PDB file of C-alpha atoms in Angstrom:
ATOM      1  CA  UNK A  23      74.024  -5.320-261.411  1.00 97.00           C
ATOM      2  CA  UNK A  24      70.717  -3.882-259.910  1.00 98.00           C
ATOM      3  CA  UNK A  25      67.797  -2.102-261.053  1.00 98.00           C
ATOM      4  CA  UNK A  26      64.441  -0.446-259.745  1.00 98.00           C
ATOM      5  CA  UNK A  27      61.198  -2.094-260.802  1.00 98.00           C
ATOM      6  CA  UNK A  28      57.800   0.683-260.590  1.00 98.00           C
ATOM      7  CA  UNK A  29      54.555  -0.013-260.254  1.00 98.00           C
ATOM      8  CA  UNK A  30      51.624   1.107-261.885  1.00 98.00           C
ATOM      9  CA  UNK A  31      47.992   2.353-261.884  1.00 98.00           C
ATOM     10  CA  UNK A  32      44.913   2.390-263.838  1.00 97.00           C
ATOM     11  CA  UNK A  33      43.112   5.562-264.968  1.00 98.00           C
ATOM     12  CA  UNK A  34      39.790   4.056-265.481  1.00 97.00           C
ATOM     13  CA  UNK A  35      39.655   0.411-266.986  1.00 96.00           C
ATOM     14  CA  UNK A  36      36.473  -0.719-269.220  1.00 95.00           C
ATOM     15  CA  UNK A  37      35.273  -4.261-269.454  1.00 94.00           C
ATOM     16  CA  UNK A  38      34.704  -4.395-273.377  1.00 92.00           C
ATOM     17  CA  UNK A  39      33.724  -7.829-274.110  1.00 90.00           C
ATOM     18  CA  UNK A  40      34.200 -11.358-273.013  1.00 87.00           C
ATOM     19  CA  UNK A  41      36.326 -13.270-275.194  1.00 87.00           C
ATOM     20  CA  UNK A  42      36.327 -17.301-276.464  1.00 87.00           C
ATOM     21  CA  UNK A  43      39.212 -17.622-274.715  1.00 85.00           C
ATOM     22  CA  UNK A  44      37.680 -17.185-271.468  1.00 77.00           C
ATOM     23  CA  UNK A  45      39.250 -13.574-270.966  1.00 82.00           C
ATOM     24  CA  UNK A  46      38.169 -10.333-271.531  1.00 86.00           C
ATOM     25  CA  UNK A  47      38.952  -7.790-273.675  1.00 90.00           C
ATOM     26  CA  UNK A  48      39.725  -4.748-271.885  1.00 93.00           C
ATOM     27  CA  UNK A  49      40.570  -0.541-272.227  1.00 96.00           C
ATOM     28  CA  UNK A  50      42.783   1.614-269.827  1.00 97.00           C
ATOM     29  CA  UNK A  51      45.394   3.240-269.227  1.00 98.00           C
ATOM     30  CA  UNK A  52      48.583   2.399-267.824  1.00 98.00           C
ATOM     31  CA  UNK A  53      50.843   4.843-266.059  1.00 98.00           C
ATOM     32  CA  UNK A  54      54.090   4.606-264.316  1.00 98.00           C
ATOM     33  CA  UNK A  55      54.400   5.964-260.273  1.00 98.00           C
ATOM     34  CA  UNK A  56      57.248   5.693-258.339  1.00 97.00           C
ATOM     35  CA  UNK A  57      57.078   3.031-256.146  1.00 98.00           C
ATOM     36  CA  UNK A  58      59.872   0.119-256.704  1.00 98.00           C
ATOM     37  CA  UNK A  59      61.277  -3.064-256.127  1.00 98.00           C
ATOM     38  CA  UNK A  60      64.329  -3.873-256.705  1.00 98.00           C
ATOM     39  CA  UNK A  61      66.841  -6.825-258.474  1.00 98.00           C
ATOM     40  CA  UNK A  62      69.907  -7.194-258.250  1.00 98.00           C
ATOM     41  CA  UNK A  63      71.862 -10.223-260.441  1.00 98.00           C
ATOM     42  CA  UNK A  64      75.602 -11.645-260.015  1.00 98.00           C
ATOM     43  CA  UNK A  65      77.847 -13.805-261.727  1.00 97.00           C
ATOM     44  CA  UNK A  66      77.351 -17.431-259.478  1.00 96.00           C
ATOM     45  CA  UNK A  67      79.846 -19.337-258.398  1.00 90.00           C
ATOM     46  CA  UNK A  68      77.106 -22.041-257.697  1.00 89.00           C
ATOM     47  CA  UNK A  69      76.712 -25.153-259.529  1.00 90.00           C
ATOM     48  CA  UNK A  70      73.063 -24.558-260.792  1.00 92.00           C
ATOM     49  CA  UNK A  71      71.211 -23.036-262.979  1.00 94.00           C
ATOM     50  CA  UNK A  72      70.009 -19.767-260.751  1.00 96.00           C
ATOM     51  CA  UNK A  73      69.869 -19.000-256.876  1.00 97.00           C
ATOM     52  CA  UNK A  74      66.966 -17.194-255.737  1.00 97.00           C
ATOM     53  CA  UNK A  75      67.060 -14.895-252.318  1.00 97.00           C
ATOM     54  CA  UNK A  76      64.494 -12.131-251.272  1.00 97.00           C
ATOM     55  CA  UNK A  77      63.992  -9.886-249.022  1.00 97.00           C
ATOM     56  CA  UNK A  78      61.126  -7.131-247.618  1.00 97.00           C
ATOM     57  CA  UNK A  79      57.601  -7.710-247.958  1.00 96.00           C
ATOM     58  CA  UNK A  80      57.409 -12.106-247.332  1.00 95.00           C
ATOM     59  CA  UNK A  81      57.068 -14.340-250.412  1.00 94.00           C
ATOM     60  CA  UNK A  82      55.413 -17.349-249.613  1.00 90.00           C
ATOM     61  CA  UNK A  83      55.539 -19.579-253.154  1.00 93.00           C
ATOM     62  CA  UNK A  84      58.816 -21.743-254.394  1.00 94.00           C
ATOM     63  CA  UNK A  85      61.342 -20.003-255.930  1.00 94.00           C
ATOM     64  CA  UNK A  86      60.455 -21.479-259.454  1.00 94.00           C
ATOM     65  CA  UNK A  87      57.079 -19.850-259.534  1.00 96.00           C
ATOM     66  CA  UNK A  88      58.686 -16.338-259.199  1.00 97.00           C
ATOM     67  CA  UNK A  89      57.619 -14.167-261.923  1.00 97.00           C
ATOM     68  CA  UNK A  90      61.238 -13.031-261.822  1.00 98.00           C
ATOM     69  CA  UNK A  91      62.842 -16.657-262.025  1.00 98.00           C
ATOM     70  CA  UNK A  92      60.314 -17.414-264.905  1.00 98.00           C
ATOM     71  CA  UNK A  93      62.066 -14.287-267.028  1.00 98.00           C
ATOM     72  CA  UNK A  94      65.148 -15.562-266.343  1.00 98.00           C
ATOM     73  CA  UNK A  95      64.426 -18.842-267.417  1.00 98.00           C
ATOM     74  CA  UNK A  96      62.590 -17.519-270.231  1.00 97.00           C
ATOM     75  CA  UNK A  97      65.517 -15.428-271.425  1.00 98.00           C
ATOM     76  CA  UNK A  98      68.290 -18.093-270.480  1.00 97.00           C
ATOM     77  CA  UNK A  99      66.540 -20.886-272.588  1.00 96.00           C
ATOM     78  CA  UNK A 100      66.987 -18.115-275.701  1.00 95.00           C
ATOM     79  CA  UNK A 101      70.419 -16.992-275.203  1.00 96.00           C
ATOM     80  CA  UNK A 102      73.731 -18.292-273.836  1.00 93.00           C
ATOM     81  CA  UNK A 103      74.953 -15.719-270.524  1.00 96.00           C
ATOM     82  CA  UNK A 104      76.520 -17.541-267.195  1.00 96.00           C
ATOM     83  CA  UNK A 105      73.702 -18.558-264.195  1.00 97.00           C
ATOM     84  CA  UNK A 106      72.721 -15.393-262.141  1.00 98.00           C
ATOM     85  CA  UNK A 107      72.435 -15.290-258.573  1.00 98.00           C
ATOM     86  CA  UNK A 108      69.351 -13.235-257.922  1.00 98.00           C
ATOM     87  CA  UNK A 109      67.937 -10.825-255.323  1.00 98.00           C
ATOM     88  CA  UNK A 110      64.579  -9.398-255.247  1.00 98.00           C
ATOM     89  CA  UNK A 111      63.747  -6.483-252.753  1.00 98.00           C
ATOM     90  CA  UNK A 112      59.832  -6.509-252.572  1.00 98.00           C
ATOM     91  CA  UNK A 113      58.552  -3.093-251.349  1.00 97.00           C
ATOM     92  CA  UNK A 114      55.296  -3.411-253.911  1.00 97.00           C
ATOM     93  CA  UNK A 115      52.423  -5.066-252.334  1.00 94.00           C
ATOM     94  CA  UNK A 116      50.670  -7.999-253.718  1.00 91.00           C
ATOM     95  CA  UNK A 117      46.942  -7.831-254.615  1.00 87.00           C
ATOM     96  CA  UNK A 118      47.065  -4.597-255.294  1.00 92.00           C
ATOM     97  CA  UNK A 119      46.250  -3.901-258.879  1.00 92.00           C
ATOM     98  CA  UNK A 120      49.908  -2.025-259.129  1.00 96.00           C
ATOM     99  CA  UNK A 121      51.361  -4.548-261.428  1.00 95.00           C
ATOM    100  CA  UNK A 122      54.467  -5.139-259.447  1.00 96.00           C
ATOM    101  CA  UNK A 123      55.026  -8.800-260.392  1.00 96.00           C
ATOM    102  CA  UNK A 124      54.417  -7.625-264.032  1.00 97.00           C
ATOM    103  CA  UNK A 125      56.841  -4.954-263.084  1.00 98.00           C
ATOM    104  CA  UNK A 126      59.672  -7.277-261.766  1.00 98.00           C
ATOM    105  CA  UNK A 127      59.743  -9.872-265.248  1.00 98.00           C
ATOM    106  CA  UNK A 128      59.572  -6.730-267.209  1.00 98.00           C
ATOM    107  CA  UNK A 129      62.917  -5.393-265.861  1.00 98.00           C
ATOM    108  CA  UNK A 130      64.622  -8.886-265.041  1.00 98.00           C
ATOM    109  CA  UNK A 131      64.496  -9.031-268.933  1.00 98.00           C
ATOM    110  CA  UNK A 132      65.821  -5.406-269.676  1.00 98.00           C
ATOM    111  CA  UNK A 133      68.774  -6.390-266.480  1.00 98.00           C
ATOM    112  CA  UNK A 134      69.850  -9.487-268.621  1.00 98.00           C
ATOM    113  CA  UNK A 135      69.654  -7.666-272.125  1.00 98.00           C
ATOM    114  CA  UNK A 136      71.623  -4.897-270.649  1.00 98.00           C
ATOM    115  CA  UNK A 137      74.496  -6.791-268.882  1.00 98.00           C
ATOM    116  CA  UNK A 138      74.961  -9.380-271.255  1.00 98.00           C
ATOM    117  CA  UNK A 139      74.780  -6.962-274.440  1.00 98.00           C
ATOM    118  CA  UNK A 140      71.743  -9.426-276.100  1.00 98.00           C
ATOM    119  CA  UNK A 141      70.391  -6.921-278.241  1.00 98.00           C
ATOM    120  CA  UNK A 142      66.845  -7.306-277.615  1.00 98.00           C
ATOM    121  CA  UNK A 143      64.616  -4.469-279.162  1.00 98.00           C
ATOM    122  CA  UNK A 144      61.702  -3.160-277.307  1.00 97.00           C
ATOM    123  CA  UNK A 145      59.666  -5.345-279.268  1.00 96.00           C
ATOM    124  CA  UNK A 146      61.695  -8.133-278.796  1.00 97.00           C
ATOM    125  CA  UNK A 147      61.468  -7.980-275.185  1.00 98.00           C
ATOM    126  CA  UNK A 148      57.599  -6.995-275.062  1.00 96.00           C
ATOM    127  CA  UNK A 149      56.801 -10.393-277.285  1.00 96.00           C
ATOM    128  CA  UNK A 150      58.658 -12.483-274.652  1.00 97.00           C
ATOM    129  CA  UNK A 151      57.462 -11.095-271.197  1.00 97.00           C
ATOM    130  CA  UNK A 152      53.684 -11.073-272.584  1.00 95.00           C
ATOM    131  CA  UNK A 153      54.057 -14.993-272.591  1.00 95.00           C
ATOM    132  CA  UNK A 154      54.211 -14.152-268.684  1.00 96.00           C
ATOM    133  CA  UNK A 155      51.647 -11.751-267.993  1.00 92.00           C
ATOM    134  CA  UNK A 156      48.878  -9.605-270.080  1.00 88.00           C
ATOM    135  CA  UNK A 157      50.031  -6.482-268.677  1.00 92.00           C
ATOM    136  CA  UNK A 158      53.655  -6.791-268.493  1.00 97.00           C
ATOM    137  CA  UNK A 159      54.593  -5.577-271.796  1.00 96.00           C
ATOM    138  CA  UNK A 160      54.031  -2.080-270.252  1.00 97.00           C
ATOM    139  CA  UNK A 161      57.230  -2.045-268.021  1.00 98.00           C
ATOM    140  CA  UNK A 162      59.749  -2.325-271.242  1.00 98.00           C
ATOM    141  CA  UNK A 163      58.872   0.912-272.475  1.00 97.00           C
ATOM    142  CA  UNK A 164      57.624   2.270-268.504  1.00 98.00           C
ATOM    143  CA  UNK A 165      55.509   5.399-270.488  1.00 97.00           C
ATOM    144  CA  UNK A 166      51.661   6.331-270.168  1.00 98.00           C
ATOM    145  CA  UNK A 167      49.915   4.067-272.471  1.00 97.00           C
ATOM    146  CA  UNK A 168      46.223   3.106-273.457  1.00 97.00           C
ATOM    147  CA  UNK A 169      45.850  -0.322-273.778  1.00 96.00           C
ATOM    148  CA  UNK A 170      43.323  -2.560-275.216  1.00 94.00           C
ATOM    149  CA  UNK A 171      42.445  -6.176-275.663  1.00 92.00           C
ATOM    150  CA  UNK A 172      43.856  -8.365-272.667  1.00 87.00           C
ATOM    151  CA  UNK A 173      46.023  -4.998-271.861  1.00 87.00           C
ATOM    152  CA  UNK A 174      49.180  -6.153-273.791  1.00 88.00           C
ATOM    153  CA  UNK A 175      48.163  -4.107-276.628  1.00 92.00           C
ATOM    154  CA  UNK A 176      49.757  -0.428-275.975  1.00 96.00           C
ATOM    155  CA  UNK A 177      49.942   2.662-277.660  1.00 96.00           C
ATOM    156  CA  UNK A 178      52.092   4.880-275.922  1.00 95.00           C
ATOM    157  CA  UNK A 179      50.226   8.493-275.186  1.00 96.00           C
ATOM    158  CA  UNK A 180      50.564  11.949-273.992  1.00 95.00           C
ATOM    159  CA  UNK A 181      49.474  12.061-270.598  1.00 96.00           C
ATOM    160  CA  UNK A 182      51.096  14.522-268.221  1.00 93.00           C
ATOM    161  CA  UNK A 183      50.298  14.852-264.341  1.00 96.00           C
ATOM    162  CA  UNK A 184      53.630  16.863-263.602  1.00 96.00           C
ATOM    163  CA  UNK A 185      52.698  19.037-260.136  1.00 96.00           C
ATOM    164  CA  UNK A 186      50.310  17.110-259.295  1.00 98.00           C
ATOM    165  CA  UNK A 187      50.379  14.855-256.340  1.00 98.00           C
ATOM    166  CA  UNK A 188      49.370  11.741-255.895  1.00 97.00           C
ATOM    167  CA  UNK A 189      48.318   9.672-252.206  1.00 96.00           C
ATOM    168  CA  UNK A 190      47.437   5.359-252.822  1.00 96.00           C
ATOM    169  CA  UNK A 191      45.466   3.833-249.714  1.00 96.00           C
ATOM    170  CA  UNK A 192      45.871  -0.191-249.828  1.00 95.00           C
ATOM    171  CA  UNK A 193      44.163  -1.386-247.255  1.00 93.00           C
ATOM    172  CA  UNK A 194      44.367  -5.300-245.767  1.00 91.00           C
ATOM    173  CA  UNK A 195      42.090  -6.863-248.942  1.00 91.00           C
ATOM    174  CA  UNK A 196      42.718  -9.387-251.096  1.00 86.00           C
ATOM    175  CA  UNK A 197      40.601  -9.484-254.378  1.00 86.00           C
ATOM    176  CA  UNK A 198      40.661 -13.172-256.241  1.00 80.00           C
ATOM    177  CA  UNK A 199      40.489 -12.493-260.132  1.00 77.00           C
ATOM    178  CA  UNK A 200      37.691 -14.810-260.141  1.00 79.00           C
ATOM    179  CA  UNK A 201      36.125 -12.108-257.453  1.00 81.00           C
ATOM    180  CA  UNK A 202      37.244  -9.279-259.840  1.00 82.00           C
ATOM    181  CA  UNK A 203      35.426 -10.446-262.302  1.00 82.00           C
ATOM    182  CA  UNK A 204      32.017 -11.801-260.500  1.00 78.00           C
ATOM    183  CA  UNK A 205      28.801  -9.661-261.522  1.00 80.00           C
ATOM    184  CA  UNK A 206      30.779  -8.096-264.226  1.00 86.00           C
ATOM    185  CA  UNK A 207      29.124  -7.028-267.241  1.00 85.00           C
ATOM    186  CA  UNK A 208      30.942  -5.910-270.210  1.00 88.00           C
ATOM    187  CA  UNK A 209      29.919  -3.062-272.342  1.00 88.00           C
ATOM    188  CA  UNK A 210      31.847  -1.312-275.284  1.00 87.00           C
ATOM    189  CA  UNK A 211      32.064   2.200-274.477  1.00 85.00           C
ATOM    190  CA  UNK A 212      30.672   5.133-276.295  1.00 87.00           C
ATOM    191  CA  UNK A 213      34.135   7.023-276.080  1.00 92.00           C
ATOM    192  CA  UNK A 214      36.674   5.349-276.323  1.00 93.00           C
ATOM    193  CA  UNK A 215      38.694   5.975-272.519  1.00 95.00           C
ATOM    194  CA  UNK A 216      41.848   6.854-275.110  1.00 95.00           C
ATOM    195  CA  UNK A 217      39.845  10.243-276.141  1.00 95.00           C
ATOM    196  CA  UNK A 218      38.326  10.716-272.438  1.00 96.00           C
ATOM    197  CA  UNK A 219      41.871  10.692-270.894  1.00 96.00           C
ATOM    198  CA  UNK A 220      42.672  13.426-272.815  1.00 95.00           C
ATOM    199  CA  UNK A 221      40.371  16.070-271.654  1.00 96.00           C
ATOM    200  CA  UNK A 222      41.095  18.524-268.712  1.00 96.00           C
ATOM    201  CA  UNK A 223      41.679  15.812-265.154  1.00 97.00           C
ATOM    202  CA  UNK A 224      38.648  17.858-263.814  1.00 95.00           C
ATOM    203  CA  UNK A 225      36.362  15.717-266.202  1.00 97.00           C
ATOM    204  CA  UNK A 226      37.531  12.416-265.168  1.00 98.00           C
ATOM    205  CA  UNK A 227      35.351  12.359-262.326  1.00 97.00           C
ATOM    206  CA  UNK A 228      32.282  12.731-264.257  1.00 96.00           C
ATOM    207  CA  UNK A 229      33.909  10.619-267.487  1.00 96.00           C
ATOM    208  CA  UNK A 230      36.355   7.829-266.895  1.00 97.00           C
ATOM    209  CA  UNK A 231      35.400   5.218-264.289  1.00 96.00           C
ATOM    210  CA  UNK A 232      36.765   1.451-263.123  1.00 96.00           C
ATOM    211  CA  UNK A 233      34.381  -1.260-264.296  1.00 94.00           C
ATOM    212  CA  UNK A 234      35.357  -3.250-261.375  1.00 94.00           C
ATOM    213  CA  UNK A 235      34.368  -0.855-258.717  1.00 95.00           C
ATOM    214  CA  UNK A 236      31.035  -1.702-259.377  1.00 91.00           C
ATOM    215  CA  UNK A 237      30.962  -5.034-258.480  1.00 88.00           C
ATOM    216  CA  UNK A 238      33.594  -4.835-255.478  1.00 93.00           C
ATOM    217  CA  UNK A 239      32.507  -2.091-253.589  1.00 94.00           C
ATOM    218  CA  UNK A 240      29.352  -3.651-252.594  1.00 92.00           C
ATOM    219  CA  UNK A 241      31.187  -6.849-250.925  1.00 92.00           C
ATOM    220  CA  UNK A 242      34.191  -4.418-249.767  1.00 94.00           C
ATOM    221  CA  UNK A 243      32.369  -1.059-248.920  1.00 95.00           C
ATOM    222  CA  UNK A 244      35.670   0.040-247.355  1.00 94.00           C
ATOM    223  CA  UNK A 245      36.914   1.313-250.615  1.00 95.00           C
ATOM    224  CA  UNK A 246      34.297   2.753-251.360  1.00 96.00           C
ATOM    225  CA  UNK A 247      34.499   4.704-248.259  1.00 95.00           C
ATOM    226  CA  UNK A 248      38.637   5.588-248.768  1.00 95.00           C
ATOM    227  CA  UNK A 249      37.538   6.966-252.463  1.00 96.00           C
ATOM    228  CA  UNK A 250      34.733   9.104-250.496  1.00 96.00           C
ATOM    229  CA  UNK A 251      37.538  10.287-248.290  1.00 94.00           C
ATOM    230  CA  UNK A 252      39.990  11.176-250.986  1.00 96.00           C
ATOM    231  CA  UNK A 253      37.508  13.302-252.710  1.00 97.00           C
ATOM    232  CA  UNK A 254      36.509  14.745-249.701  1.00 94.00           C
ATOM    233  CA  UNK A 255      40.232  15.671-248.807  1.00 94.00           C
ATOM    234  CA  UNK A 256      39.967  17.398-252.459  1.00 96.00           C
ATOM    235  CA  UNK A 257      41.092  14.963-254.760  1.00 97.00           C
ATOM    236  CA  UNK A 258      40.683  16.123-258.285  1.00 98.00           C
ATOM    237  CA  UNK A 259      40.432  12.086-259.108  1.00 98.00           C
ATOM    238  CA  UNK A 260      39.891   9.034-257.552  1.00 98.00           C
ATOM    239  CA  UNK A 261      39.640   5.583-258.354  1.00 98.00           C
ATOM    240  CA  UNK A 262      40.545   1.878-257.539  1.00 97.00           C
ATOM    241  CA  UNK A 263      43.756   0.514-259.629  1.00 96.00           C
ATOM    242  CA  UNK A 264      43.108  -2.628-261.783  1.00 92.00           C
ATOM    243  CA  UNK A 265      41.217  -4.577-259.982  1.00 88.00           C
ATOM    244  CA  UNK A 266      42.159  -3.568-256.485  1.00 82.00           C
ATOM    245  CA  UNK A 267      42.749  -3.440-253.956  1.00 91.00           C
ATOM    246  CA  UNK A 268      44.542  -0.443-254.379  1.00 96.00           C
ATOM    247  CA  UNK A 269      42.459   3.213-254.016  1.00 97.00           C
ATOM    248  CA  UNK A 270      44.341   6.566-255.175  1.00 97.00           C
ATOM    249  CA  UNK A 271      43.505   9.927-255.353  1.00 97.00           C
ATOM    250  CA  UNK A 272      45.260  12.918-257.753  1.00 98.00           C
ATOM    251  CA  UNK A 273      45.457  16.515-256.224  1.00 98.00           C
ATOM    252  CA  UNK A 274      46.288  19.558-257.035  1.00 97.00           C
ATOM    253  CA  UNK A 275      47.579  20.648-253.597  1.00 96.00           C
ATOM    254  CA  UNK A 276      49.223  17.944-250.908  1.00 94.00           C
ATOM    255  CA  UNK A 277      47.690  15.747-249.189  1.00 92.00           C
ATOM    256  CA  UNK A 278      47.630  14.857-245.649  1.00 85.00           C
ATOM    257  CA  UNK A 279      48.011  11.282-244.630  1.00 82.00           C
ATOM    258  CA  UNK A 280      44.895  10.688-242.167  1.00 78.00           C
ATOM    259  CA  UNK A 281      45.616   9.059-239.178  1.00 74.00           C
ATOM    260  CA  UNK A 282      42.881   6.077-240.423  1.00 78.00           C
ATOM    261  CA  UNK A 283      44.803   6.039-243.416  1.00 79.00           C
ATOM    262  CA  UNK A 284      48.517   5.461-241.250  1.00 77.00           C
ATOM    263  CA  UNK A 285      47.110   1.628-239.863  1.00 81.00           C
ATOM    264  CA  UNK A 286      47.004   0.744-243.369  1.00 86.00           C
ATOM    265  CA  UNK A 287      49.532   0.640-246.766  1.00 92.00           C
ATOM    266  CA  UNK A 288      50.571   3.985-247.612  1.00 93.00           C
ATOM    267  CA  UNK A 289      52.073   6.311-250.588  1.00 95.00           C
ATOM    268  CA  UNK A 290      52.563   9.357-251.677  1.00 94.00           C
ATOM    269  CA  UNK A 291      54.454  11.540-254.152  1.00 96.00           C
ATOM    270  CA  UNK A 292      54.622  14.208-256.698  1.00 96.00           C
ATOM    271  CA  UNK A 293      54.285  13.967-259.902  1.00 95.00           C
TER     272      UNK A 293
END
């Protein structure tokens, strides 16, 4: 049985508060673009609990701290189905504040509820794969939401880019957490970024930001220089995703791909 895992972006992301935890309490909002991965699970004739095979971009850690054998696990430990052989096609890069991992336990859950019949609700499955990642509640339901605290707090919202076209720049740069979060200084907002993505996409520019950019830019000026770019190419938005190292741009019109732009991580669609 296989399915396709998306990845995400941010429209803007506000650093609320710091909380006793150690965390932070975030706002932004999540939305869905096309770009997949993909699993595929079969009945194993092995003597063991799982096998574990990949292919596409290189995954360098041990099987057993795969997001998508930790799901499994998870869900296995809970309910009574025959050990899996699993396949995961990686086509969403790592680092890259798209969410993919997130992505790929999100939808090894739904594969398992879905071939084995387990009856999970939404909620069901969004309490289990939080236990795995703050923002991977979002891929059960896969619709634009604003989310708040530690970002596994979602209300699903209205938020329609159909026609417009979208272009994402990764370029070779990996960004820590721990670097993320360096010289960051959170602020509650004025407006709350669930009001502010509802106005016309022509305000964003001026309106919704990415609290991260401000302390990344400065020690990666390259993406500062791909968002000047993507405005400049007539982007009606532009931002980094999460926290990077992912820049996109929204337009009304398509894009071209600039030849700088071809050395490095590249996509584009239409909404």
């Amino acid at each position: 049985m296989l399915t396709y895992s998306n990845a995400k972006i941010n429209i803007g992301l506000n650093i609320v508060e710091k909380r006793p935890d150690g965390f932070h309490n975030i706002e932004t909002v999540f939305f869905p673009i096309g770009m997949r991965d993909a699993i595929e699970i079969a009945d194993s004739k092995e003597d063991t609990d799982y096998t574990f095979s990949a292919s596409g971009i290189p995954i360098d850690i041990d099987p057993s701290e795969n997001i998508v054998v930790k799901a499994y696990n998870l869900i296995r430990a809970k309910y009574n189905f025959p050990a899996q052989d699993i396949h995961l096609h990686k086509s969403i890069p790592f680092g890259a504040g798209l969410g993919g991992g997130s992505a790929n336990a999100a939808y090894m859950i739904k594969l398992l509820n879905q071939k084995f019949d387990l009856k999970m609700t939404d909620f069901e499955m969004e309490e289990l794969v939080s236990q795995l990642g703050s923002d991977c509640a979002f891929f059960i339901k896969n619709k634009p939401a604003f989310a708040i605290e530690k970002g596994e707090k979602l209300t699903t919202i209205e938020l329609d880019l159909k026609g417009y076209y979208f272009l994402l720049i990764k370029p070779d740069i990996h960004i820590s957490t721990p670097e993320a979060y360096a010289n960051i200084t959170p602020k509650k907002t004025e407006i709350s970024l669930r009001d502010l993505i509802q106005q016309p996409i022509e305000n964003w520019k001026a309106t919704i930001k990415n609290d991260f950019e401000a302390s990344i830019f400065p020690k990666h000026p390259q993406l500062a220089e791909i968002k000047k770019e993507l405005y400049e190419q007539g982007a009606v938005y532009a931002a980094m995703s999460g926290s990077g190292s992912s820049m996109f741009g929204i337009f009304k019109d398509e894009p071209q791909i600039l030849l700088q732009w071809k050395k490095q991580f590249c996509w584009q669609e239409q909404f």
